[in-house]
Amino acid sequence: MQDLLADFAERRDWGRFHTPKNLAMALAGEAGELAAEFQWLEQDEARRVMEDPDKAHAVRMEMADVLSYLLRMSTVLGVDLEEALKEKVAINEERFPEKPA
């Protein structure tokens, strides 16, 4: 996915715009657009959002935008997201122990 996005950006000469600051701001903006798809929905409506084809498409596209900017940012900064996630889960395992059975 990162190679796909890097190639896409390179063919458009967007590398000069894909700075960590700009990518972080774009990521925040896209996360806001994803949140807007759920704004004002009741909990049950939000759980069923993927049942409406138009809403489902909008949610998928916003999720793709969020992922795209996160992946581009990880490429630009040289962050291995899989390793970062494993590290974060390990930290959270300590912070949030399992409930007793």
PDB file of C-alpha atoms in Angstrom:
ATOM      1  CA  MET A   1       0.000   0.000   0.000  1.00  0.00           C
ATOM      2  CA  GLN A   2       2.833   2.376   0.820  1.00  0.00           C
ATOM      3  CA  ASP A   3       4.499   1.718  -2.542  1.00  0.00           C
ATOM      4  CA  LEU A   4       1.200   2.332  -4.348  1.00  0.00           C
ATOM      5  CA  LEU A   5       0.771   5.673  -2.586  1.00  0.00           C
ATOM      6  CA  ALA A   6       4.422   6.680  -2.997  1.00  0.00           C
ATOM      7  CA  ASP A   7       4.229   5.984  -6.731  1.00  0.00           C
ATOM      8  CA  PHE A   8       0.950   7.893  -7.008  1.00  0.00           C
ATOM      9  CA  ALA A   9       2.445  10.916  -5.216  1.00  0.00           C
ATOM     10  CA  GLU A  10       5.713  10.761  -7.144  1.00  0.00           C
ATOM     11  CA  ARG A  11       3.982  10.755 -10.535  1.00  0.00           C
ATOM     12  CA  ARG A  12       2.221  13.951  -9.510  1.00  0.00           C
ATOM     13  CA  ASP A  13       5.291  15.597  -7.937  1.00  0.00           C
ATOM     14  CA  TRP A  14       3.495  15.819  -4.586  1.00  0.00           C
ATOM     15  CA  GLY A  15       6.558  14.864  -2.542  1.00  0.00           C
ATOM     16  CA  ARG A  16       7.337  18.514  -1.915  1.00  0.00           C
ATOM     17  CA  PHE A  17       3.940  18.890  -0.247  1.00  0.00           C
ATOM     18  CA  HIS A  18       4.079  15.641   1.711  1.00  0.00           C
ATOM     19  CA  THR A  19       5.945  16.991   4.702  1.00  0.00           C
ATOM     20  CA  PRO A  20       5.275  15.552   8.154  1.00  0.00           C
ATOM     21  CA  LYS A  21       3.364  18.686   9.184  1.00  0.00           C
ATOM     22  CA  ASN A  22       1.209  18.764   6.067  1.00  0.00           C
ATOM     23  CA  LEU A  23       0.480  15.052   6.239  1.00  0.00           C
ATOM     24  CA  ALA A  24      -0.444  15.279   9.931  1.00  0.00           C
ATOM     25  CA  MET A  25      -2.803  18.154   9.181  1.00  0.00           C
ATOM     26  CA  ALA A  26      -4.355  16.292   6.234  1.00  0.00           C
ATOM     27  CA  LEU A  27      -4.745  13.177   8.378  1.00  0.00           C
ATOM     28  CA  ALA A  28      -6.540  15.176  11.072  1.00  0.00           C
ATOM     29  CA  GLY A  29      -8.798  16.739   8.463  1.00  0.00           C
ATOM     30  CA  GLU A  30      -9.715  13.386   6.951  1.00  0.00           C
ATOM     31  CA  ALA A  31     -10.366  11.922  10.409  1.00  0.00           C
ATOM     32  CA  GLY A  32     -12.752  14.829  10.914  1.00  0.00           C
ATOM     33  CA  GLU A  33     -14.503  14.042   7.644  1.00  0.00           C
ATOM     34  CA  LEU A  34     -14.876  10.427   8.756  1.00  0.00           C
ATOM     35  CA  ALA A  35     -16.328  11.576  12.075  1.00  0.00           C
ATOM     36  CA  ALA A  36     -18.731  13.865  10.195  1.00  0.00           C
ATOM     37  CA  GLU A  37     -20.271  10.801   8.523  1.00  0.00           C
ATOM     38  CA  PHE A  38     -21.447   9.737  11.997  1.00  0.00           C
ATOM     39  CA  GLN A  39     -22.327  13.166  13.355  1.00  0.00           C
ATOM     40  CA  TRP A  40     -25.827  13.353  14.771  1.00  0.00           C
ATOM     41  CA  LEU A  41     -26.528   9.649  14.272  1.00  0.00           C
ATOM     42  CA  GLU A  42     -28.046   7.721  17.148  1.00  0.00           C
ATOM     43  CA  GLN A  43     -25.994   4.748  18.364  1.00  0.00           C
ATOM     44  CA  ASP A  44     -28.197   2.251  16.516  1.00  0.00           C
ATOM     45  CA  GLU A  45     -28.017   4.296  13.316  1.00  0.00           C
ATOM     46  CA  ALA A  46     -24.227   4.449  13.575  1.00  0.00           C
ATOM     47  CA  ARG A  47     -24.021   0.676  14.015  1.00  0.00           C
ATOM     48  CA  ARG A  48     -26.119   0.186  10.874  1.00  0.00           C
ATOM     49  CA  VAL A  49     -24.395   2.833   8.737  1.00  0.00           C
ATOM     50  CA  MET A  50     -22.938   0.234   6.361  1.00  0.00           C
ATOM     51  CA  GLU A  51     -26.439  -0.982   5.471  1.00  0.00           C
ATOM     52  CA  ASP A  52     -27.062   2.176   3.425  1.00  0.00           C
ATOM     53  CA  PRO A  53     -25.054   1.871   0.182  1.00  0.00           C
ATOM     54  CA  ASP A  54     -24.446   5.619  -0.170  1.00  0.00           C
ATOM     55  CA  LYS A  55     -23.415   6.050   3.474  1.00  0.00           C
ATOM     56  CA  ALA A  56     -21.306   2.890   3.300  1.00  0.00           C
ATOM     57  CA  HIS A  57     -19.457   4.238   0.260  1.00  0.00           C
ATOM     58  CA  ALA A  58     -18.840   7.587   1.949  1.00  0.00           C
ATOM     59  CA  VAL A  59     -17.527   5.896   5.112  1.00  0.00           C
ATOM     60  CA  ARG A  60     -15.234   3.585   3.102  1.00  0.00           C
ATOM     61  CA  MET A  61     -13.827   6.510   1.128  1.00  0.00           C
ATOM     62  CA  GLU A  62     -13.140   8.563   4.265  1.00  0.00           C
ATOM     63  CA  MET A  63     -11.512   5.557   5.928  1.00  0.00           C
ATOM     64  CA  ALA A  64      -9.347   5.114   2.825  1.00  0.00           C
ATOM     65  CA  ASP A  65      -8.335   8.786   2.999  1.00  0.00           C
ATOM     66  CA  VAL A  66      -7.346   8.425   6.666  1.00  0.00           C
ATOM     67  CA  LEU A  67      -5.331   5.296   5.917  1.00  0.00           C
ATOM     68  CA  SER A  68      -3.689   6.921   2.886  1.00  0.00           C
ATOM     69  CA  TYR A  69      -2.385   9.882   4.847  1.00  0.00           C
ATOM     70  CA  LEU A  70      -1.257   7.695   7.741  1.00  0.00           C
ATOM     71  CA  LEU A  71       0.632   5.422   5.371  1.00  0.00           C
ATOM     72  CA  ARG A  72       2.210   8.365   3.521  1.00  0.00           C
ATOM     73  CA  MET A  73       3.265   9.886   6.831  1.00  0.00           C
ATOM     74  CA  SER A  74       4.833   6.611   7.936  1.00  0.00           C
ATOM     75  CA  THR A  75       6.763   6.432   4.658  1.00  0.00           C
ATOM     76  CA  VAL A  76       7.991  10.017   4.919  1.00  0.00           C
ATOM     77  CA  LEU A  77       9.066   9.555   8.551  1.00  0.00           C
ATOM     78  CA  GLY A  78      10.413   6.033   8.134  1.00  0.00           C
ATOM     79  CA  VAL A  79       8.060   4.554  10.721  1.00  0.00           C
ATOM     80  CA  ASP A  80       7.322   0.834  10.559  1.00  0.00           C
ATOM     81  CA  LEU A  81       3.640   0.924  11.455  1.00  0.00           C
ATOM     82  CA  GLU A  82       3.421  -2.803  12.142  1.00  0.00           C
ATOM     83  CA  GLU A  83       6.240  -2.576  14.674  1.00  0.00           C
ATOM     84  CA  ALA A  84       4.817   0.609  16.179  1.00  0.00           C
ATOM     85  CA  LEU A  85       1.441  -1.082  16.609  1.00  0.00           C
ATOM     86  CA  LYS A  86       2.999  -4.130  18.272  1.00  0.00           C
ATOM     87  CA  GLU A  87       4.899  -1.846  20.644  1.00  0.00           C
ATOM     88  CA  LYS A  88       1.751   0.119  21.480  1.00  0.00           C
ATOM     89  CA  VAL A  89      -0.300  -3.034  22.122  1.00  0.00           C
ATOM     90  CA  ALA A  90       2.436  -4.294  24.453  1.00  0.00           C
ATOM     91  CA  ILE A  91       2.330  -0.994  26.352  1.00  0.00           C
ATOM     92  CA  ASN A  92      -1.478  -1.162  26.541  1.00  0.00           C
ATOM     93  CA  GLU A  93      -1.310  -4.770  27.784  1.00  0.00           C
ATOM     94  CA  GLU A  94       0.512  -3.393  30.824  1.00  0.00           C
ATOM     95  CA  ARG A  95      -1.673  -0.317  31.225  1.00  0.00           C
ATOM     96  CA  PHE A  96      -4.974  -2.135  30.812  1.00  0.00           C
ATOM     97  CA  PRO A  97      -4.802  -5.643  32.256  1.00  0.00           C
ATOM     98  CA  GLU A  98      -7.404  -8.231  31.316  1.00  0.00           C
ATOM     99  CA  LYS A  99     -10.525  -8.487  33.404  1.00  0.00           C
ATOM    100  CA  PRO A 100     -10.458 -11.415  35.812  1.00  0.00           C
ATOM    101  CA  ALA A 101     -12.528 -14.379  34.621  1.00  0.00           C
TER     102      ALA A 101
END
